[in-house]
mmCIF file of C-alpha atoms in Angstrom:
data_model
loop_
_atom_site.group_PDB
_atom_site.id
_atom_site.type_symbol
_atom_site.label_atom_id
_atom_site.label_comp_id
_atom_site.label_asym_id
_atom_site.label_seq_id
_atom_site.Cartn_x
_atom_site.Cartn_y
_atom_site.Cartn_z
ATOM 1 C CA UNK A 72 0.000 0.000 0.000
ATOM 2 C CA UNK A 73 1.904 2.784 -1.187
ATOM 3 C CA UNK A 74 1.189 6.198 0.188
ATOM 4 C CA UNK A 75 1.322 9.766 -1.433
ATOM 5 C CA UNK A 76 4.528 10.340 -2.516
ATOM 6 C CA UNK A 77 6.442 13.843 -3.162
ATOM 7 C CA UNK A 78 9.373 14.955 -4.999
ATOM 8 C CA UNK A 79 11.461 16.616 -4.686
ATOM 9 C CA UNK A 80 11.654 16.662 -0.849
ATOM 10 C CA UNK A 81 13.537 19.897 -0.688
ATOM 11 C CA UNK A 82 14.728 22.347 -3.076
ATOM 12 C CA UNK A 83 16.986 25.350 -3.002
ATOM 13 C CA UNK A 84 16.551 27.913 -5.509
ATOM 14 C CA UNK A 85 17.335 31.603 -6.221
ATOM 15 C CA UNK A 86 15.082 34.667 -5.882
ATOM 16 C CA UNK A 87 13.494 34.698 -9.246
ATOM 17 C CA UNK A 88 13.573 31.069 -10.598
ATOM 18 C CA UNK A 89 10.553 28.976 -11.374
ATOM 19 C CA UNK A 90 10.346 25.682 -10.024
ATOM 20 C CA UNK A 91 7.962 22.103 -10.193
ATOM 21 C CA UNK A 92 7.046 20.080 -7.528
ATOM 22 C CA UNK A 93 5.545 16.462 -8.545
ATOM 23 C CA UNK A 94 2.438 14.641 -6.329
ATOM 24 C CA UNK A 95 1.745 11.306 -6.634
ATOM 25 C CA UNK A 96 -1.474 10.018 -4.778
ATOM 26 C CA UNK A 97 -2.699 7.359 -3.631
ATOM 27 C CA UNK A 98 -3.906 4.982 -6.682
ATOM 28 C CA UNK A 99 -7.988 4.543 -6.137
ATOM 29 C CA UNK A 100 -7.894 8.322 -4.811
ATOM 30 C CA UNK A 101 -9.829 10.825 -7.412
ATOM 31 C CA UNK A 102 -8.998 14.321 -5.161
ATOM 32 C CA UNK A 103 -5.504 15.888 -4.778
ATOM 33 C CA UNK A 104 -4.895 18.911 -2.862
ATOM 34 C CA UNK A 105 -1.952 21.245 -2.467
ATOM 35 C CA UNK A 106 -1.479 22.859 0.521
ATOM 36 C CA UNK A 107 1.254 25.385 1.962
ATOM 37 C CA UNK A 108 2.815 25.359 5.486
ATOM 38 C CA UNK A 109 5.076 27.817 7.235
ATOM 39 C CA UNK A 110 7.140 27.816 10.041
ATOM 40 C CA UNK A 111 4.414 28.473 13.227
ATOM 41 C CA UNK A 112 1.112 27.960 10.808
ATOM 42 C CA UNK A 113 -0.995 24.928 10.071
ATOM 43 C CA UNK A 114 -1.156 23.929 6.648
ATOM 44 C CA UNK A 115 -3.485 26.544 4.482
ATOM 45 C CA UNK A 116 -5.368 25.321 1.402
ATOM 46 C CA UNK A 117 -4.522 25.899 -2.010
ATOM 47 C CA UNK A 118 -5.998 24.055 -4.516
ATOM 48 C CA UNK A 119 -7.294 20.834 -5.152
ATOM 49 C CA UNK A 120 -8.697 18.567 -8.072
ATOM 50 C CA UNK A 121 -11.168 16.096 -8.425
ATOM 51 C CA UNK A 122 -9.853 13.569 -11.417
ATOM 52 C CA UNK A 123 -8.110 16.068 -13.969
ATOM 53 C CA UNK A 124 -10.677 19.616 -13.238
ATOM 54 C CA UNK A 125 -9.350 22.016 -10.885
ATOM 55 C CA UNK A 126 -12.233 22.929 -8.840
ATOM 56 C CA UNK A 127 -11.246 25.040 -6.507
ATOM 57 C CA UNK A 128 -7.976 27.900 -5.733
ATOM 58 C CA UNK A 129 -7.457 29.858 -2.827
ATOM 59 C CA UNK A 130 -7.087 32.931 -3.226
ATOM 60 C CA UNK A 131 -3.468 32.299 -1.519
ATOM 61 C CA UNK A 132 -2.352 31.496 -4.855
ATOM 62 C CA UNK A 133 -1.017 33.947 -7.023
ATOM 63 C CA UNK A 134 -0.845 34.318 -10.875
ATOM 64 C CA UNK A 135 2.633 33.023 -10.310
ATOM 65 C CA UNK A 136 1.405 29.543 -8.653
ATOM 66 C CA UNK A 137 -0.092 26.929 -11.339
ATOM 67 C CA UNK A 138 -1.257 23.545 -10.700
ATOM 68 C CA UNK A 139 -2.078 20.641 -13.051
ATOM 69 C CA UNK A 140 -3.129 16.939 -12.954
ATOM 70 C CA UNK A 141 -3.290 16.394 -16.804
ATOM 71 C CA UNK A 142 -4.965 12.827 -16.800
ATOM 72 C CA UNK A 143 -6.200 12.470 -13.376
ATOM 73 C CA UNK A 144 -3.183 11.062 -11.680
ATOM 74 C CA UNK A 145 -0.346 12.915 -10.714
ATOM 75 C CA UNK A 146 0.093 16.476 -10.334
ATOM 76 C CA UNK A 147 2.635 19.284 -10.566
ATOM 77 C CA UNK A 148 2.555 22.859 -9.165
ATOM 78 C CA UNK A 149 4.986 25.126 -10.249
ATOM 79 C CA UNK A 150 5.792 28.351 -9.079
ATOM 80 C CA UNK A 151 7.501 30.931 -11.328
ATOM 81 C CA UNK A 152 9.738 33.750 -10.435
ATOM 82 C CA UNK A 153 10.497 32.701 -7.204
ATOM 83 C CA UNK A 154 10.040 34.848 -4.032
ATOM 84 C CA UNK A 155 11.331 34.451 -0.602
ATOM 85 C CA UNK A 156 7.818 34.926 0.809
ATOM 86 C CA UNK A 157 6.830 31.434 -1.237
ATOM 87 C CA UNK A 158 9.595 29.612 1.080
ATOM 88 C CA UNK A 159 7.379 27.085 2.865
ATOM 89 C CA UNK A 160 6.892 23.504 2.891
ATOM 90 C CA UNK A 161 4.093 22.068 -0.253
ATOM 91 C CA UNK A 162 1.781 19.495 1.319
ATOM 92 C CA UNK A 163 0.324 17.008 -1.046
ATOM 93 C CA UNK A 164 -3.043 15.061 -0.168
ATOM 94 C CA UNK A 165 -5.467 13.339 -1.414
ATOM 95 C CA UNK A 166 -8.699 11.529 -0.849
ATOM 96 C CA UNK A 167 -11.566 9.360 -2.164
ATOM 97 C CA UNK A 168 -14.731 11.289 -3.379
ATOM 98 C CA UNK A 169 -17.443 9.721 -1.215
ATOM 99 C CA UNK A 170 -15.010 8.828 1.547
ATOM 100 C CA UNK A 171 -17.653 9.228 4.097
ATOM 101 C CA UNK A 172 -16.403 7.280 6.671
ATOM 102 C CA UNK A 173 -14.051 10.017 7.787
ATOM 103 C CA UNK A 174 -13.255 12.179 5.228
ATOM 104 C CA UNK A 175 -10.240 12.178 5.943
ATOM 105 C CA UNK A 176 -6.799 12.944 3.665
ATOM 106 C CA UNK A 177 -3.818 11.637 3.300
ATOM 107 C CA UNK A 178 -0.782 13.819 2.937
ATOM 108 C CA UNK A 179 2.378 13.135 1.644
ATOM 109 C CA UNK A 180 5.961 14.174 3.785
ATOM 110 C CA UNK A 181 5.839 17.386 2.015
ATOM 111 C CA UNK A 182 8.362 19.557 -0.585
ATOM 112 C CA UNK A 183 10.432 22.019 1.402
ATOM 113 C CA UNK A 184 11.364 25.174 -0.307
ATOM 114 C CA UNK A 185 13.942 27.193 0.214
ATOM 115 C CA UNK A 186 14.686 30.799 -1.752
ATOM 116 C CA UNK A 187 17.628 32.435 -1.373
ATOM 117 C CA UNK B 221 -9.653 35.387 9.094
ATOM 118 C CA UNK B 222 -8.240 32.280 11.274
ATOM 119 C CA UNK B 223 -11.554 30.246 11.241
ATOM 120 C CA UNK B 224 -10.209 27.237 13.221
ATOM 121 C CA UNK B 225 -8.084 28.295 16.436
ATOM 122 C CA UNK B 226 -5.431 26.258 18.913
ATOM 123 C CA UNK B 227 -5.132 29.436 21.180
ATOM 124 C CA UNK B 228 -2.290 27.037 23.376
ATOM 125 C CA UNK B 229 0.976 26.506 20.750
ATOM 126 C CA UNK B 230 2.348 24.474 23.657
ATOM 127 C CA UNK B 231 1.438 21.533 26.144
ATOM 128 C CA UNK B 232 3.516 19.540 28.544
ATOM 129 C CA UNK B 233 2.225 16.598 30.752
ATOM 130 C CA UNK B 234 3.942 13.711 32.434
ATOM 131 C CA UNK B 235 3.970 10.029 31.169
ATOM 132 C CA UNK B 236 0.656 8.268 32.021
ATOM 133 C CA UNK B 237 -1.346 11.951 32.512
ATOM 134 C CA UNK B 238 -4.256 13.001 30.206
ATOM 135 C CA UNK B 239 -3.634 15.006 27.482
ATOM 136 C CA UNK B 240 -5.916 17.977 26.945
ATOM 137 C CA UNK B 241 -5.637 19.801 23.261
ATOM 138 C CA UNK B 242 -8.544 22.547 22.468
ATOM 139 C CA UNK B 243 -9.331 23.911 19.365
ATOM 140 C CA UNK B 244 -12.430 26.690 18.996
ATOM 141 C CA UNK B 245 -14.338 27.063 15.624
ATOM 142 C CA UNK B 246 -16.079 29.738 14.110
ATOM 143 C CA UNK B 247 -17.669 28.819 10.785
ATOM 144 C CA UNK B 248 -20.988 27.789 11.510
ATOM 145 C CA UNK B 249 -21.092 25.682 8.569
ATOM 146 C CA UNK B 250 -18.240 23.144 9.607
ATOM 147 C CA UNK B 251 -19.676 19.940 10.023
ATOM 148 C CA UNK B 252 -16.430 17.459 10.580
ATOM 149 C CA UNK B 253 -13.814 17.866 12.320
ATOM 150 C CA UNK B 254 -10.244 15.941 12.227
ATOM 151 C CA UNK B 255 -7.135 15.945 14.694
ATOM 152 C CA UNK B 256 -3.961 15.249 12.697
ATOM 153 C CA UNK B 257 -0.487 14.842 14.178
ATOM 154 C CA UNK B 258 2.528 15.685 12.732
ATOM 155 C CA UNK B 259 6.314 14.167 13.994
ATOM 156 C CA UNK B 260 9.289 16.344 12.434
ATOM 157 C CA UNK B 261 10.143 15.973 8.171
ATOM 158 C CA UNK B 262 6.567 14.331 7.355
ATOM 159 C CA UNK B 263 3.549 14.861 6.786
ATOM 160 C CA UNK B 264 0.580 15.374 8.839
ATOM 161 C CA UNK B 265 -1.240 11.768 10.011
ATOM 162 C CA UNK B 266 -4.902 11.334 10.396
ATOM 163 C CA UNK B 267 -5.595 10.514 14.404
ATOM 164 C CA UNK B 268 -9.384 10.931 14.667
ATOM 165 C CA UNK B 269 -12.660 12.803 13.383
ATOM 166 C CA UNK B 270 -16.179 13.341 14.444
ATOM 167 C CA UNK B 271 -19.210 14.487 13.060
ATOM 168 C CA UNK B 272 -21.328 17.191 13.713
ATOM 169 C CA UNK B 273 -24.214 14.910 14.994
ATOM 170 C CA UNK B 274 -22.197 13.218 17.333
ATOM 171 C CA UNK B 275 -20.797 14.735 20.621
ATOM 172 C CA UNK B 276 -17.927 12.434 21.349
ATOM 173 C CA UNK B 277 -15.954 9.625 19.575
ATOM 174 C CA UNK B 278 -13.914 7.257 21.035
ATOM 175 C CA UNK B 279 -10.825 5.410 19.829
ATOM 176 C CA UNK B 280 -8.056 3.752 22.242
ATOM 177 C CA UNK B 281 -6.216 6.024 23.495
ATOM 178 C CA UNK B 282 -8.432 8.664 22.246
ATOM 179 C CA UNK B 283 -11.256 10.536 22.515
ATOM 180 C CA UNK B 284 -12.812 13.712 20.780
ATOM 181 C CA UNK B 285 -15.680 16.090 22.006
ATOM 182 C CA UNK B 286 -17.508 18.420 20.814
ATOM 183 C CA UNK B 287 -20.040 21.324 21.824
ATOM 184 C CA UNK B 288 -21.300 22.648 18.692
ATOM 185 C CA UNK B 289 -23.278 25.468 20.406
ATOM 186 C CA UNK B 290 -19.853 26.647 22.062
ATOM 187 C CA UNK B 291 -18.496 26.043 18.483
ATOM 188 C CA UNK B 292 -15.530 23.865 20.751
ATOM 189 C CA UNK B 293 -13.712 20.652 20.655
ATOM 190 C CA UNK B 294 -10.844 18.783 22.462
ATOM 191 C CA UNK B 295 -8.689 15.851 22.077
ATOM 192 C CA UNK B 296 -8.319 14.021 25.274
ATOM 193 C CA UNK B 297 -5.450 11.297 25.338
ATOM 194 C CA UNK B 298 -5.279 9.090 28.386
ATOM 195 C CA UNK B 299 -2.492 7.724 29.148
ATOM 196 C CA UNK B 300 -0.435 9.930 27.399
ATOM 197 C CA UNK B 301 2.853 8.155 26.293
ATOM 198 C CA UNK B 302 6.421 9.474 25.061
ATOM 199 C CA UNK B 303 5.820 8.753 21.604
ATOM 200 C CA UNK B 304 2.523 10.971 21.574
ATOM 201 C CA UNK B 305 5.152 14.248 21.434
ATOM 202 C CA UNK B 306 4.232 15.181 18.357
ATOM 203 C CA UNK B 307 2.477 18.560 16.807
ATOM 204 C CA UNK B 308 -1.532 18.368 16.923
ATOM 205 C CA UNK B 309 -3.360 19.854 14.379
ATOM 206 C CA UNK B 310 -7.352 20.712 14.697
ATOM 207 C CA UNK B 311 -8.752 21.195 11.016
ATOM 208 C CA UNK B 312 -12.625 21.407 10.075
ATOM 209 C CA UNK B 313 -14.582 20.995 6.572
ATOM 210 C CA UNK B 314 -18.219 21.488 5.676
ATOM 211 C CA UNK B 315 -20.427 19.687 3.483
ATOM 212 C CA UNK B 316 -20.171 20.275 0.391
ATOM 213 C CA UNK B 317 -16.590 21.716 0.255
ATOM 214 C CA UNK B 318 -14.814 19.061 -1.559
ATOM 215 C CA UNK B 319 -13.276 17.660 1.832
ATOM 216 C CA UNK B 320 -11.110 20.865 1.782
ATOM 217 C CA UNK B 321 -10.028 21.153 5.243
ATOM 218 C CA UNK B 322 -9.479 24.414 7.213
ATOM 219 C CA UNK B 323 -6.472 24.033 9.758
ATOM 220 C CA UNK B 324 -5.501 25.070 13.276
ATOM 221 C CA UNK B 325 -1.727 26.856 13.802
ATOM 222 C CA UNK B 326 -1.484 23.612 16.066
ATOM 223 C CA UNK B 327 -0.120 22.474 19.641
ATOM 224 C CA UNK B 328 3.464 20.883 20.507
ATOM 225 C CA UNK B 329 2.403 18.244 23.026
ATOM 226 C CA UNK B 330 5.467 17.073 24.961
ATOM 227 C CA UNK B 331 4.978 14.074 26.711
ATOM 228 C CA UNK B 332 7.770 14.070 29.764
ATOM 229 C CA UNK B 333 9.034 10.919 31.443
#
């Protein structure tokens, strides 16, 4: 039983770069959500998917934050021209649509990012 | 707007003690709420959830209530053992949302020999 996995687990990047982050969920799960945790805070929402439609974005994420899950699997976000404000760690979960037994998700260990 | 609130970042108790974590709401239309707990470098781990129709749910170790009219809950976690240190999240969703879940900032329980 293989869990949600995340990659890269940390990344280092300079002021101004774009980078990717990669979520892979849990096989039978149909939603995938990104969320964004500081240093102090619990995680905050970004966005999340249900199969490949985006249904819903915070309003946390900026013109410069997109996220994809092209066939309903895995997902990127990507964040272009870097800021040291968008240093954080990216939370991936995901969950089963009907899940009503406790509606619960299940996060992966996380993508730290660091910009210098 | 911090709609789900740990107002105590930090708890200590001794080995064997209850543990005590609150967490106040105060979106009315939250209907579920989850504790999570997160060790160091991973991810947050579901713990245990309850419903708005019930007013306590029970599992081992432990137990969630909830007041809905003081818009309240607390995790309760008897005996409370070393490996419980760990950061406790609160988080809430509502019906209709998509499961999207609206977090606490969390409490460092450290469980003390």
């Amino acid at each position: 039983d293989t869990g949600v996995s995340q990659n890269p687990r940390h990344k280092i990047t300079k002021r101004g770069q774009n980078v990717t982050f990669r979520c892979d969920p849990i096989s039978e799960h149909n939603r995938l959500y990104w969320y964004r945790q500081t240093l102090g805070q619990g995680p905050e929402f970004l966005t999340y998917f249900q199969n490949e439609a985006q249904l819903e974005k915070s309003r946390l994420l900026s013109d410069r934050f997109s996220a994809e899950r092209p066939k309903g699997s895995f997902s990127t976000l990507e964040i272009q021209r870097t800021e040291q404000g968008d240093s954080a760690m990216y939370l991936c979960a995901s969950s089963r649509r009907g899940h009503i037994n406790t509606g619960e998700l299940f996060f992966g260990e996380g993508s730290r990012l660091t910009v210098l | 707007d911090q709609q789900v609130k740990q107002n105590s970042p930090s708890l200590s108790v001794q080995e064997g003690r209850i543990s005590i974590l609150n967490c106040d709401y105060t979106n009315s239309m939250f209907d579920y709420f989850l504790w999570y707990k997160k060790y160091p470098a991973e991810g947050p781990t579901f713990l245990i959830s309850i419903s708005s129709i019930k007013d306590k749910n029970e599992d081992g170790r432990f137990t969630v209530f909830l007041n809905k009219s003081a818009k309240h809950l607390s995790l309760h976690i008897v005996p409370s053992q070393p490996g419980d240190s760990a950061v406790y999240f609160c988080a809430a969703s509502a019906t209709g949302g998509g499961n999207k879940l609206t977090f606490g900032t969390g409490t460092q329980l450290k469980v003390e020999l």
